[in-house]
PDB file of C-alpha atoms in Angstrom:
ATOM      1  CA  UNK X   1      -0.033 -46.349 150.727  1.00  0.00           C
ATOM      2  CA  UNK X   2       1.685 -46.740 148.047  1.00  0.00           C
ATOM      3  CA  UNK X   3       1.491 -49.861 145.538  1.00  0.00           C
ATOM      4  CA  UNK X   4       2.303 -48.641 142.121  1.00  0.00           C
ATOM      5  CA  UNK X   5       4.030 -51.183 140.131  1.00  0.00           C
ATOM      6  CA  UNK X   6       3.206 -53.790 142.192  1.00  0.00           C
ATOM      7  CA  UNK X   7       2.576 -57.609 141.459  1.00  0.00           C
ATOM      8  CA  UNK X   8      -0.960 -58.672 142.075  1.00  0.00           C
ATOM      9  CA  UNK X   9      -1.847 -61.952 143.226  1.00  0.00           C
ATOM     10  CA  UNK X  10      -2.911 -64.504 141.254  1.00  0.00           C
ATOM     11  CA  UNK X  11      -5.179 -66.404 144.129  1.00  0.00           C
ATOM     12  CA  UNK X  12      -7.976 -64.926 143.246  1.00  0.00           C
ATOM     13  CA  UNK X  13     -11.662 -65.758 141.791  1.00  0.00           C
ATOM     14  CA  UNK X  14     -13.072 -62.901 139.572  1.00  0.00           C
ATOM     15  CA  UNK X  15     -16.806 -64.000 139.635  1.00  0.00           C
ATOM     16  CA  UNK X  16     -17.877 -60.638 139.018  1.00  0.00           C
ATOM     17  CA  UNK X  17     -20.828 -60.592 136.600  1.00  0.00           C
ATOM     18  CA  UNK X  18     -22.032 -63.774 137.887  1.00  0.00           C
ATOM     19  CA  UNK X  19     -25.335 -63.817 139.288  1.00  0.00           C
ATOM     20  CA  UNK X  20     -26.639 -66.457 141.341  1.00  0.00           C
ATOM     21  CA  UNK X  21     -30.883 -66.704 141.214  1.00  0.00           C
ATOM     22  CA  UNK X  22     -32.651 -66.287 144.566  1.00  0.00           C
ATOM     23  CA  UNK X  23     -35.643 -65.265 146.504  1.00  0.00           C
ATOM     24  CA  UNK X  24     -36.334 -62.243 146.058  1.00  0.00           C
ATOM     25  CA  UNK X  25     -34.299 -59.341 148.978  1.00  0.00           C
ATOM     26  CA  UNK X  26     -33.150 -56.210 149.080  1.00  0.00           C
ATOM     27  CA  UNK X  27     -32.923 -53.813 146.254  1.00  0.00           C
ATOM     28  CA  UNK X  28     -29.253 -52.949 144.860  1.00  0.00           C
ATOM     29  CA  UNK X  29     -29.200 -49.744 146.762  1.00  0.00           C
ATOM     30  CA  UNK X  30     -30.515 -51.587 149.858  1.00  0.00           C
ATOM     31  CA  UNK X  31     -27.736 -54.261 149.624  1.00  0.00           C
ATOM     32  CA  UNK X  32     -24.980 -51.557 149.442  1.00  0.00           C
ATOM     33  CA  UNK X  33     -26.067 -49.845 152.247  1.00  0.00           C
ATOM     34  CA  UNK X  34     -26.611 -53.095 154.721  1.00  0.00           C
ATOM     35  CA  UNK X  35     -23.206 -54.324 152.984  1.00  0.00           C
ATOM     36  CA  UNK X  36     -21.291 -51.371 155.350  1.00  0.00           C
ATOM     37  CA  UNK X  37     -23.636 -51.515 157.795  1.00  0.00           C
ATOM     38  CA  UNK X  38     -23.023 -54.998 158.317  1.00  0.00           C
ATOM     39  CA  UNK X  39     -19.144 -54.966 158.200  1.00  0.00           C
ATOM     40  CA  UNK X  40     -18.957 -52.298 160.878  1.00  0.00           C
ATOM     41  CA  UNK X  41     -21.603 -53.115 163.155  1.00  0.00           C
ATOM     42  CA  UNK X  42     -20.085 -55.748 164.738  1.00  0.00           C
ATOM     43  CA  UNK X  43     -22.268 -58.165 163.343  1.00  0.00           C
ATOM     44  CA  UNK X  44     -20.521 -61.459 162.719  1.00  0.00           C
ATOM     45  CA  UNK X  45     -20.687 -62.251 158.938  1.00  0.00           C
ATOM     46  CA  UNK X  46     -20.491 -66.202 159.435  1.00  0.00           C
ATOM     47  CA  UNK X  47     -23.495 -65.845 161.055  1.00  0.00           C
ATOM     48  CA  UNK X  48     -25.731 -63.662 158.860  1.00  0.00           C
ATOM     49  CA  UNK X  49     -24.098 -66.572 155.993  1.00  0.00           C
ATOM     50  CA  UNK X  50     -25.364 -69.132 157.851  1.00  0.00           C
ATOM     51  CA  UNK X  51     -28.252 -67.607 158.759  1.00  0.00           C
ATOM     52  CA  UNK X  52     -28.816 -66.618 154.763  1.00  0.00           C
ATOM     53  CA  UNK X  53     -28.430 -70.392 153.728  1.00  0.00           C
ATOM     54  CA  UNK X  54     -31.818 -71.976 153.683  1.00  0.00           C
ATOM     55  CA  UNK X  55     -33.493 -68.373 152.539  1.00  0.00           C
ATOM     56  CA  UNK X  56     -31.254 -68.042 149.029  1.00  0.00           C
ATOM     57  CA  UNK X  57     -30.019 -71.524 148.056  1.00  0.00           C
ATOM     58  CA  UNK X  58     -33.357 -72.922 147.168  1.00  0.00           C
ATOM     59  CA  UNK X  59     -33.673 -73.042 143.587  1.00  0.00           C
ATOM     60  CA  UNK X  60     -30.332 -71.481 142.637  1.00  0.00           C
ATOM     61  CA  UNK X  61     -29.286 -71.127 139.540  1.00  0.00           C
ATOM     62  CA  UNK X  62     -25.691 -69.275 138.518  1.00  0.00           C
ATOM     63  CA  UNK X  63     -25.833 -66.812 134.995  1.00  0.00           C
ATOM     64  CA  UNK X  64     -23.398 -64.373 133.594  1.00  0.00           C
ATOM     65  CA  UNK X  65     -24.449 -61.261 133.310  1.00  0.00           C
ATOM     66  CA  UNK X  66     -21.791 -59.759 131.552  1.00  0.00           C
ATOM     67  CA  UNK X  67     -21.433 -56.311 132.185  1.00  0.00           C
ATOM     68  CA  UNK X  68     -18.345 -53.528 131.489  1.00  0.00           C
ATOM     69  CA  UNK X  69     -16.510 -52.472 134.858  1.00  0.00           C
ATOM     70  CA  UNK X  70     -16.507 -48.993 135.547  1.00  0.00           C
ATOM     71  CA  UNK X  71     -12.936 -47.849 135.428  1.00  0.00           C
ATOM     72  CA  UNK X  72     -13.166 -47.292 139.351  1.00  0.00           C
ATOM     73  CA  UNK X  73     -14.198 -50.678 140.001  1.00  0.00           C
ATOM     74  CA  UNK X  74     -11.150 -52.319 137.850  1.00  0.00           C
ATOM     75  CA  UNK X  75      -8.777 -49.729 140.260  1.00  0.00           C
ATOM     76  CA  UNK X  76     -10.101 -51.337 143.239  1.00  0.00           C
ATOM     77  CA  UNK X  77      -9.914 -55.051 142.490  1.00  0.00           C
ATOM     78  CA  UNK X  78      -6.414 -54.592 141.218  1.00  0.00           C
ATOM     79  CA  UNK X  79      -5.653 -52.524 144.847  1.00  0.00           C
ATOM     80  CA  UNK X  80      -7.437 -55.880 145.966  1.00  0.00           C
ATOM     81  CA  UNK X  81      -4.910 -58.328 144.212  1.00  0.00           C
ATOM     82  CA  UNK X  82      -1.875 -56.177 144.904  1.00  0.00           C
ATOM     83  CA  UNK X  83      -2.864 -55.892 148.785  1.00  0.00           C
ATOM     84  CA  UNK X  84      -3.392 -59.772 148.910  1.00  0.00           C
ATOM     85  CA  UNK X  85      -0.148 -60.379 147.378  1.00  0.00           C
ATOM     86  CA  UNK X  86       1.697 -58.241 149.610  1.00  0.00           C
ATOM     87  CA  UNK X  87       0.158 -60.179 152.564  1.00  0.00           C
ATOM     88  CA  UNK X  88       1.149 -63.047 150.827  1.00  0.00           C
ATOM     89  CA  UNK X  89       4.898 -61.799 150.722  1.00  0.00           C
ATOM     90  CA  UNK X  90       4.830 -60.725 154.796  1.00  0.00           C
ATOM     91  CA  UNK X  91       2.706 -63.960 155.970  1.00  0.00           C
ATOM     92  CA  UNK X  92       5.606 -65.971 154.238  1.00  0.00           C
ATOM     93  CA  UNK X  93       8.522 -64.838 155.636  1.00  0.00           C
ATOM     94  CA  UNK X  94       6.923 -63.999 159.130  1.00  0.00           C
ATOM     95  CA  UNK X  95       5.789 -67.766 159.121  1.00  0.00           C
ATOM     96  CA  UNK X  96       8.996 -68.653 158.216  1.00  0.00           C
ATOM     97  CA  UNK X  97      10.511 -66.905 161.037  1.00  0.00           C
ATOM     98  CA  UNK X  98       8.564 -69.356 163.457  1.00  0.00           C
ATOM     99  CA  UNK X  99       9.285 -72.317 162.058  1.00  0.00           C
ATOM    100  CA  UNK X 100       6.167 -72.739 160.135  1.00  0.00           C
ATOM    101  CA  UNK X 101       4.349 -72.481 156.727  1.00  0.00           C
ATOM    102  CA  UNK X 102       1.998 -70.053 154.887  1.00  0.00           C
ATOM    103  CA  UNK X 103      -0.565 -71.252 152.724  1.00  0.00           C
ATOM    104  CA  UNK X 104      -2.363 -68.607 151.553  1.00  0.00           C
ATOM    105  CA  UNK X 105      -6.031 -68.363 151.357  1.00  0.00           C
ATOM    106  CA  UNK X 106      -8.108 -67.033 147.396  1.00  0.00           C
ATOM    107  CA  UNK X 107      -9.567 -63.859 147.235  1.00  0.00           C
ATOM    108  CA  UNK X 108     -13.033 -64.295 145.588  1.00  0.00           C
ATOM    109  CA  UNK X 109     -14.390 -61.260 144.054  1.00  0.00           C
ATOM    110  CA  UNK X 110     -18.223 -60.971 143.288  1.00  0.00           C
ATOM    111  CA  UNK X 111     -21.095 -58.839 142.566  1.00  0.00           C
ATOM    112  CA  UNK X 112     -24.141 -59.007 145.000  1.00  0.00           C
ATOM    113  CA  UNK X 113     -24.598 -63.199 145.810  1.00  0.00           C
ATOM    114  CA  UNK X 114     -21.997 -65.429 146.227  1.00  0.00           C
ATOM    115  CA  UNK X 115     -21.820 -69.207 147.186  1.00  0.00           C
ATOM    116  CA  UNK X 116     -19.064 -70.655 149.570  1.00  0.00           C
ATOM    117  CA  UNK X 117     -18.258 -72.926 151.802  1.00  0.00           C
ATOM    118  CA  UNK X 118     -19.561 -71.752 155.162  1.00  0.00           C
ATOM    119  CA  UNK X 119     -23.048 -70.692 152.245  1.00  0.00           C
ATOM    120  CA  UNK X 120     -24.661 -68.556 150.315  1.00  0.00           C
ATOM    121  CA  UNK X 121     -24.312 -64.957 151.234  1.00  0.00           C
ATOM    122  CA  UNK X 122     -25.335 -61.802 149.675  1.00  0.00           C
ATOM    123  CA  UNK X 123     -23.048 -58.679 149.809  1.00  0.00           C
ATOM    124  CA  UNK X 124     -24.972 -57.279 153.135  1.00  0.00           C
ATOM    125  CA  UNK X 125     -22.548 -59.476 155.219  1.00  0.00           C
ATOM    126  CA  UNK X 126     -19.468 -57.353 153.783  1.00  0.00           C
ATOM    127  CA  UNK X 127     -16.399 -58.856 153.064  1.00  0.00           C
ATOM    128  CA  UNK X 128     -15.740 -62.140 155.197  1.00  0.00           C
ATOM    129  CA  UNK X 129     -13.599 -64.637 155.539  1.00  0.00           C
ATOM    130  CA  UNK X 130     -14.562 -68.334 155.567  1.00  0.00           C
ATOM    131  CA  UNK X 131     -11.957 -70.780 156.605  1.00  0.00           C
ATOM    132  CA  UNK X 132     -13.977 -73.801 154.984  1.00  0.00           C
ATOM    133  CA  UNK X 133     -12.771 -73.184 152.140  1.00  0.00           C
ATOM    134  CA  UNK X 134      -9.751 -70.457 153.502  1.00  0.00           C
ATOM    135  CA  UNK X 135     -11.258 -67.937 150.952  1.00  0.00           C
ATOM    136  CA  UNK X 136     -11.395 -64.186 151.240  1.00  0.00           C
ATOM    137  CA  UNK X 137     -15.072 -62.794 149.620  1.00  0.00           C
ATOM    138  CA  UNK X 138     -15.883 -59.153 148.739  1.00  0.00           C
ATOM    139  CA  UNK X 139     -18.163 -57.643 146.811  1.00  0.00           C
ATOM    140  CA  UNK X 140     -16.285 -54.453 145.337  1.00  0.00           C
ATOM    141  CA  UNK X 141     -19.317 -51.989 145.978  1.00  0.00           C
ATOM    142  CA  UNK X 142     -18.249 -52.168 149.749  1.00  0.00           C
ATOM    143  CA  UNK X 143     -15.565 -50.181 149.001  1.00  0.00           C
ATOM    144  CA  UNK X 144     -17.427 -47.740 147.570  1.00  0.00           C
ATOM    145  CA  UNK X 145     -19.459 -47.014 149.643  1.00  0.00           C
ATOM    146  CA  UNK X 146     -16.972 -46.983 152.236  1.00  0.00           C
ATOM    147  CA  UNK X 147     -14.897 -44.182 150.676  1.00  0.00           C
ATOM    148  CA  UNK X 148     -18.659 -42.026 150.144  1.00  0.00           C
ATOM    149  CA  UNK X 149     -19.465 -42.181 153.842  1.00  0.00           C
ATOM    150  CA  UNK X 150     -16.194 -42.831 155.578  1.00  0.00           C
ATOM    151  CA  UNK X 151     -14.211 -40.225 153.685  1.00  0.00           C
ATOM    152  CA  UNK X 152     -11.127 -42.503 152.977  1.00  0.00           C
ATOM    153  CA  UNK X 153     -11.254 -41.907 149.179  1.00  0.00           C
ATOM    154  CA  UNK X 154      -7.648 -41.978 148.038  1.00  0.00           C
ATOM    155  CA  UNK X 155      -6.440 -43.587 151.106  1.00  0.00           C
ATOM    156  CA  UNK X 156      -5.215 -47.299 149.930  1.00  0.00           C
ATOM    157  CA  UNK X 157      -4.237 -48.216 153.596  1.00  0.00           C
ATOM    158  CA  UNK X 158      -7.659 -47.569 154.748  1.00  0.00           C
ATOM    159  CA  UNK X 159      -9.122 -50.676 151.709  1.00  0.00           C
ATOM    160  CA  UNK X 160      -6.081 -52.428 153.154  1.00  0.00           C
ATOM    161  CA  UNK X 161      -7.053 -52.330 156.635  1.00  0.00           C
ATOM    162  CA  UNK X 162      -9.699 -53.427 155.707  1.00  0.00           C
ATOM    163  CA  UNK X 163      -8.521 -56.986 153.416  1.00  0.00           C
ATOM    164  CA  UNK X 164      -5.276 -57.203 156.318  1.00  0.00           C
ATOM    165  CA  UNK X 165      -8.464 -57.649 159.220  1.00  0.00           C
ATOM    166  CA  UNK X 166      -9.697 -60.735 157.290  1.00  0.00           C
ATOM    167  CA  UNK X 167      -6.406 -62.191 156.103  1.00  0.00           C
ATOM    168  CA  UNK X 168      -5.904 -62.034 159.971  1.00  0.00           C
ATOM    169  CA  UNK X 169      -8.348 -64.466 160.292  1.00  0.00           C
ATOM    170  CA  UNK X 170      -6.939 -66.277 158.333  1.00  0.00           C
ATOM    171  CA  UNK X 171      -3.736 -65.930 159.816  1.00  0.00           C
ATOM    172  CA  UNK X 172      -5.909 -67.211 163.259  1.00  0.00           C
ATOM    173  CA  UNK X 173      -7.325 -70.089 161.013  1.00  0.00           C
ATOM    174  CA  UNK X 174      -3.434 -71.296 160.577  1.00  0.00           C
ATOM    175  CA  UNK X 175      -2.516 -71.272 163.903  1.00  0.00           C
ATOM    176  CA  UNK X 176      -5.238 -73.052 165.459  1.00  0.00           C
ATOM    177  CA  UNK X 177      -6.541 -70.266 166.927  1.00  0.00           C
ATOM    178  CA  UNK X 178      -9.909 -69.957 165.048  1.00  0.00           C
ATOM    179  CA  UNK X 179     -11.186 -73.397 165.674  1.00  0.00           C
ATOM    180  CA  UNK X 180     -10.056 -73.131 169.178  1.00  0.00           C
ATOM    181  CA  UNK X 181     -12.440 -69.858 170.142  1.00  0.00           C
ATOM    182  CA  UNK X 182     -15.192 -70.968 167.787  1.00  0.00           C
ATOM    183  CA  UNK X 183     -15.331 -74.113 169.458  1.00  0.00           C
ATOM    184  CA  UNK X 184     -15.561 -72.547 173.161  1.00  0.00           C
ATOM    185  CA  UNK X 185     -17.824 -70.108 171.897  1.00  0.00           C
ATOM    186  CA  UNK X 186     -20.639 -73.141 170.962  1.00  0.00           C
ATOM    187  CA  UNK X 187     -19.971 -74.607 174.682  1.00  0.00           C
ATOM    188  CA  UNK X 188     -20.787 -71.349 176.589  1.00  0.00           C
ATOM    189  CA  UNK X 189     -23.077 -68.925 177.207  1.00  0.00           C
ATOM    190  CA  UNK X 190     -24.279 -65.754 175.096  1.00  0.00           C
ATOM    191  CA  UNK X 191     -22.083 -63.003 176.852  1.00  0.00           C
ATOM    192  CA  UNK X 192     -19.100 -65.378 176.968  1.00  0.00           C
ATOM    193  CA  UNK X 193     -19.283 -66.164 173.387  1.00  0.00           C
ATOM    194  CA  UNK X 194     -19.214 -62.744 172.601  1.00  0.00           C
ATOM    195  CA  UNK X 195     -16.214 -61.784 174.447  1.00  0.00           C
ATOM    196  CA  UNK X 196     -14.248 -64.662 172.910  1.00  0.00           C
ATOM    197  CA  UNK X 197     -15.539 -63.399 169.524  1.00  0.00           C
ATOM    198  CA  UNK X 198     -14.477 -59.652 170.495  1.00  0.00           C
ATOM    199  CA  UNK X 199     -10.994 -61.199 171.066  1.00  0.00           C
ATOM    200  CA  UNK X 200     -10.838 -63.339 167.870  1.00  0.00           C
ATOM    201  CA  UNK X 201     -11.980 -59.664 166.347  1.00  0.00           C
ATOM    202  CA  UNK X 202      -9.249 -57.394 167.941  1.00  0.00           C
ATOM    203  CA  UNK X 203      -6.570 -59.995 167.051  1.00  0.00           C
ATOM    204  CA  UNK X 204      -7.396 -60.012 163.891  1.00  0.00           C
ATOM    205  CA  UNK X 205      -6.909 -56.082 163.989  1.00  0.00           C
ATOM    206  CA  UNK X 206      -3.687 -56.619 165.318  1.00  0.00           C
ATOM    207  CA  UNK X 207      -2.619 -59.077 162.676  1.00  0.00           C
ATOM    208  CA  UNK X 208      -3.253 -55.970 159.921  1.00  0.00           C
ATOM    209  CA  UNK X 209      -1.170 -53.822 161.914  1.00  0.00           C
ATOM    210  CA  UNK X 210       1.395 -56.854 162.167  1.00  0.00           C
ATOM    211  CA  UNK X 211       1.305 -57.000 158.110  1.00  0.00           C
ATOM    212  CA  UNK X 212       1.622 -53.288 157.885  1.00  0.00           C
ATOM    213  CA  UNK X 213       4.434 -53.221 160.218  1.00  0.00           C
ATOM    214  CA  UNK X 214       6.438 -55.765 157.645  1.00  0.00           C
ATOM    215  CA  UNK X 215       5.133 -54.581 154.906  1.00  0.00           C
ATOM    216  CA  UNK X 216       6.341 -51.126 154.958  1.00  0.00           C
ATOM    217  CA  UNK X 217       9.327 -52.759 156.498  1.00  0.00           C
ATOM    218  CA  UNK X 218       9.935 -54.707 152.926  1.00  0.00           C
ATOM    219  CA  UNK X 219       8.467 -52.015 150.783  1.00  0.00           C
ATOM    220  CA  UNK X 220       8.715 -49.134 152.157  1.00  0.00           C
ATOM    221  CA  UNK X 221       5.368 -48.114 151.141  1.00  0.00           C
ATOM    222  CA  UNK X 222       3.401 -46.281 154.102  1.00  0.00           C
ATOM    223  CA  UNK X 223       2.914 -42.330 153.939  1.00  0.00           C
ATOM    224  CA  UNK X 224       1.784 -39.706 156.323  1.00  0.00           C
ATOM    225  CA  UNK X 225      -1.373 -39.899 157.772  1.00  0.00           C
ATOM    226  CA  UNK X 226      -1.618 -43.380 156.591  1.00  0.00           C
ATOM    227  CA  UNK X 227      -1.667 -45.112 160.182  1.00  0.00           C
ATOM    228  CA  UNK X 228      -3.772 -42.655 161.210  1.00  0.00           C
ATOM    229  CA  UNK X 229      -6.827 -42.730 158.310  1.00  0.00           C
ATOM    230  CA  UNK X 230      -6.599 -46.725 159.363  1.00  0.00           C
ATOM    231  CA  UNK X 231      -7.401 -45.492 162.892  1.00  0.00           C
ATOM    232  CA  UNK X 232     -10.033 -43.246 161.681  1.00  0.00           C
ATOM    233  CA  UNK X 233     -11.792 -46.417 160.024  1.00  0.00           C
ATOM    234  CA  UNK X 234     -11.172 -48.566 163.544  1.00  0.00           C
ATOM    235  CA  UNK X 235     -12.562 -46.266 165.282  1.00  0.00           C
ATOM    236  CA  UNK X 236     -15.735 -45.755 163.345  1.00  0.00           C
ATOM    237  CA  UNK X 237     -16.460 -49.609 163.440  1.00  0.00           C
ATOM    238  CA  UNK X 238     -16.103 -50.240 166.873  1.00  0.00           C
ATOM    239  CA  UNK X 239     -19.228 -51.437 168.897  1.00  0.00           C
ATOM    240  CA  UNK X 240     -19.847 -48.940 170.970  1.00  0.00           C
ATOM    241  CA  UNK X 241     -19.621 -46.072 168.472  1.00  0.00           C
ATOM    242  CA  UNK X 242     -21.965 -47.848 166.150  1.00  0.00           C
ATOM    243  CA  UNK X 243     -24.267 -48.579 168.692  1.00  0.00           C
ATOM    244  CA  UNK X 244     -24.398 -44.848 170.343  1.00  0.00           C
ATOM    245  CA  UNK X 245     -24.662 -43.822 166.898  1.00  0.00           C
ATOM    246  CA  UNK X 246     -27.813 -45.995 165.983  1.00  0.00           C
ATOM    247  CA  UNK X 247     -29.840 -46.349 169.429  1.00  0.00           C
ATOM    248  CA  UNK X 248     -27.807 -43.535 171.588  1.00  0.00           C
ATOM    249  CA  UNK X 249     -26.488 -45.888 174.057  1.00  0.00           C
ATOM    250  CA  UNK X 250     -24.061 -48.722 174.171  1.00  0.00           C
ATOM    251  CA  UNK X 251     -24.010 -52.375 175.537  1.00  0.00           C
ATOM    252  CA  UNK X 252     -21.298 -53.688 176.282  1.00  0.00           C
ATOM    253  CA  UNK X 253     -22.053 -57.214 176.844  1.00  0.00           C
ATOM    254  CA  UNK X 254     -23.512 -57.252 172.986  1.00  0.00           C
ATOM    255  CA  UNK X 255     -20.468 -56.631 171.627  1.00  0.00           C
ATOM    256  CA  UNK X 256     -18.683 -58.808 169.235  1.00  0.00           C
ATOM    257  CA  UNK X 257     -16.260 -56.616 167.767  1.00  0.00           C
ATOM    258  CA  UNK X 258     -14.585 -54.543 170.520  1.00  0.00           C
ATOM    259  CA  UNK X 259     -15.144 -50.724 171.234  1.00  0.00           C
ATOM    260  CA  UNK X 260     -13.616 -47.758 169.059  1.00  0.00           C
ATOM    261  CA  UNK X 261     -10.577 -47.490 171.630  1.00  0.00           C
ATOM    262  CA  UNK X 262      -9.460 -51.023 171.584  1.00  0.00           C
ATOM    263  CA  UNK X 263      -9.776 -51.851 167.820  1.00  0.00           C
ATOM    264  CA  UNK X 264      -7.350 -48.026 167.549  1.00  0.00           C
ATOM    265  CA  UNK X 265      -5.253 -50.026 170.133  1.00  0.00           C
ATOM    266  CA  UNK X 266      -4.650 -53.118 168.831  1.00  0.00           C
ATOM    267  CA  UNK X 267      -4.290 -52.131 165.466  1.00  0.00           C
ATOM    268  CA  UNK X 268      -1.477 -49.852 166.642  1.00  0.00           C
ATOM    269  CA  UNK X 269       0.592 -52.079 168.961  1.00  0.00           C
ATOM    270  CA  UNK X 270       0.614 -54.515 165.524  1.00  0.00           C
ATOM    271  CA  UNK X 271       2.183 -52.031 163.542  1.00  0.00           C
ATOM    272  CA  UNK X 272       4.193 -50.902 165.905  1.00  0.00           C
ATOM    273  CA  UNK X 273       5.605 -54.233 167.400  1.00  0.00           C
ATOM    274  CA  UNK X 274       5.168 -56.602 164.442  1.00  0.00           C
ATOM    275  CA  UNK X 275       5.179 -59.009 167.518  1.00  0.00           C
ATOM    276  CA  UNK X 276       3.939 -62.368 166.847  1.00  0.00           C
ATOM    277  CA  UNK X 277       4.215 -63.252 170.156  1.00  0.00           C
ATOM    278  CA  UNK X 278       1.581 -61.337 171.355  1.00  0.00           C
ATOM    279  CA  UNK X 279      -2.047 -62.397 171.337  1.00  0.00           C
ATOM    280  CA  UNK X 280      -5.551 -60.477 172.742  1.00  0.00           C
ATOM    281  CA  UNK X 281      -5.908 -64.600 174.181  1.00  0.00           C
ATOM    282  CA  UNK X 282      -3.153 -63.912 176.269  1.00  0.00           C
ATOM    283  CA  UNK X 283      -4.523 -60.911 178.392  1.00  0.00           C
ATOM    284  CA  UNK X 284      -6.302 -62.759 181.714  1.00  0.00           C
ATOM    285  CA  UNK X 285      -8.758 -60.075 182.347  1.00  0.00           C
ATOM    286  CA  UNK X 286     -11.033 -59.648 179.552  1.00  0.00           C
ATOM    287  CA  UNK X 287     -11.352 -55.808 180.819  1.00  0.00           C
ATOM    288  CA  UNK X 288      -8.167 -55.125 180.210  1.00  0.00           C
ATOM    289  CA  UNK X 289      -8.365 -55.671 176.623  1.00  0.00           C
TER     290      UNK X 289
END
């Protein structure tokens, strides 16, 4: 994907080099490891935030620990401002072409703890969204480690994919959609909830390929094999490939995420429709997906 001479967006937070004081957890290495884990196991990151509240805000305190950035790390977060500025630029005018408005959420950057306003989380929840505050938080080691044991080093559309999945949520936050599920998935049971959540999930996938579609519309800017390496990476996060991978079977009614084949699917029929019309919310049978 190609983004050279790009603008980058100025929503964004740089608290990189802050530290926020806590109980004592994992280890650096150990938070870089459970940060990918966590992103693609179809864990739900608002969760493990809320979950992490009580345990790290007690007796916070917030230092800078100022620090250099490895040359690497300054490459990413300005792929990170130049990606949220594109999906600025295609949120805009598709929002415009329904009648409506884009407001566009703040990419906070941060190293290992971060405070917002769905909590405190640590970077083992990956990058999430949190529409209490309609920010956008990732810790820039994710990335990292996702081009050392993914193989997408190089591959811009696959850190995209990746940014585009939680903008989408955002995108869901906007029209209504978010509060909608998350409030059906508090008045039913377990199995339900997670099916509603696999939906809000897969929509979100198919609100990057919607931005992709556009984008390389306006820009031109997709190359070979691009689509595809963003497959690669859906595939490898979907429930049941994680969970065959880690305890050699799958269950389905655990999922919150979607399976291999329908985050590939969705993903696809965004970029290849750019159909706003469309919605995972709107398919009856929950099997058919």
């Amino acid at each position: 994907m190609k983004l050279d001479g790009r603008r980058e967006s100025s929503n964004v937070e740089d608290r990189r080099g802050m530290s926020t004081g806590t109980k004592a957890g994992l280890g650096l290495g150990g938070i870089l490891i459970a940060a990918l884990f966590a992103w693609m196991s179809g864990g739900d990151p608002m969760q493990a935030v809320v979950q992490g509240v009580q345990e790290s805000m007690s007796q916070q305190t917030e230092t800078i620990d100022e620090q250099n950035f490895t040359e690497e790390e300054q490459e990413l977060a300005s792929d990170c401002k130049k990606i949220l500025a594109s999906t600025e630029d295609v949120w805009t005018e598709v929002f415009q072409q329904m009648g409506g408005t884009y407001t566009s959420p703040t990419l906070v950057l941060f190293t290992n703890q971060v405070n917002s306003a769905c909590g405190s989380a640590s970077a083992a929840v990956g990058p999430f969204y949190c529409s209490g505050d309609q920010k956008l938080y990732v810790d820039l080691s994710f990335f990292t480690q996702m081009k050392r044991q993914l193989g997408v080093e190089g591959n811009t559309f696959a850190y995209a994919y990746v940014i585009a999945h939680e903008i989408g949520h955002h995108v869901e936050y906007l029209t209504g959609t978010l509060n909608k599920a998350h409030s059906a998935m508090n008045q039913t049971d377990k199995v339900t909830a997670n099916q509603l959540s696999v939906r809000l999930e897969l929509l979100a996938d198919y609100y990057a390929g919607v931005w992709a579609h556009y984008e390389d519309k306006m820009n031109h800017s997709m190359e070979y094999g691009d689509l595809e390496k963003g497959l690669e990476l859906a595939k490898a996060i979907g429930d049941d490939w994680l969970q065959k991978k880690a305890q050699g079977r799958a269950t389905p009614e655990s999922f919150t995420h979607g399976t291999s084949d329908q985050r590939k699917r969705w993903l696809r029929r965004g970029y290849e429709t750019g159909d706003m019309n469309t919605s995972t919310f709107a398919v009856k049978n929950y099997n058919d997906l």
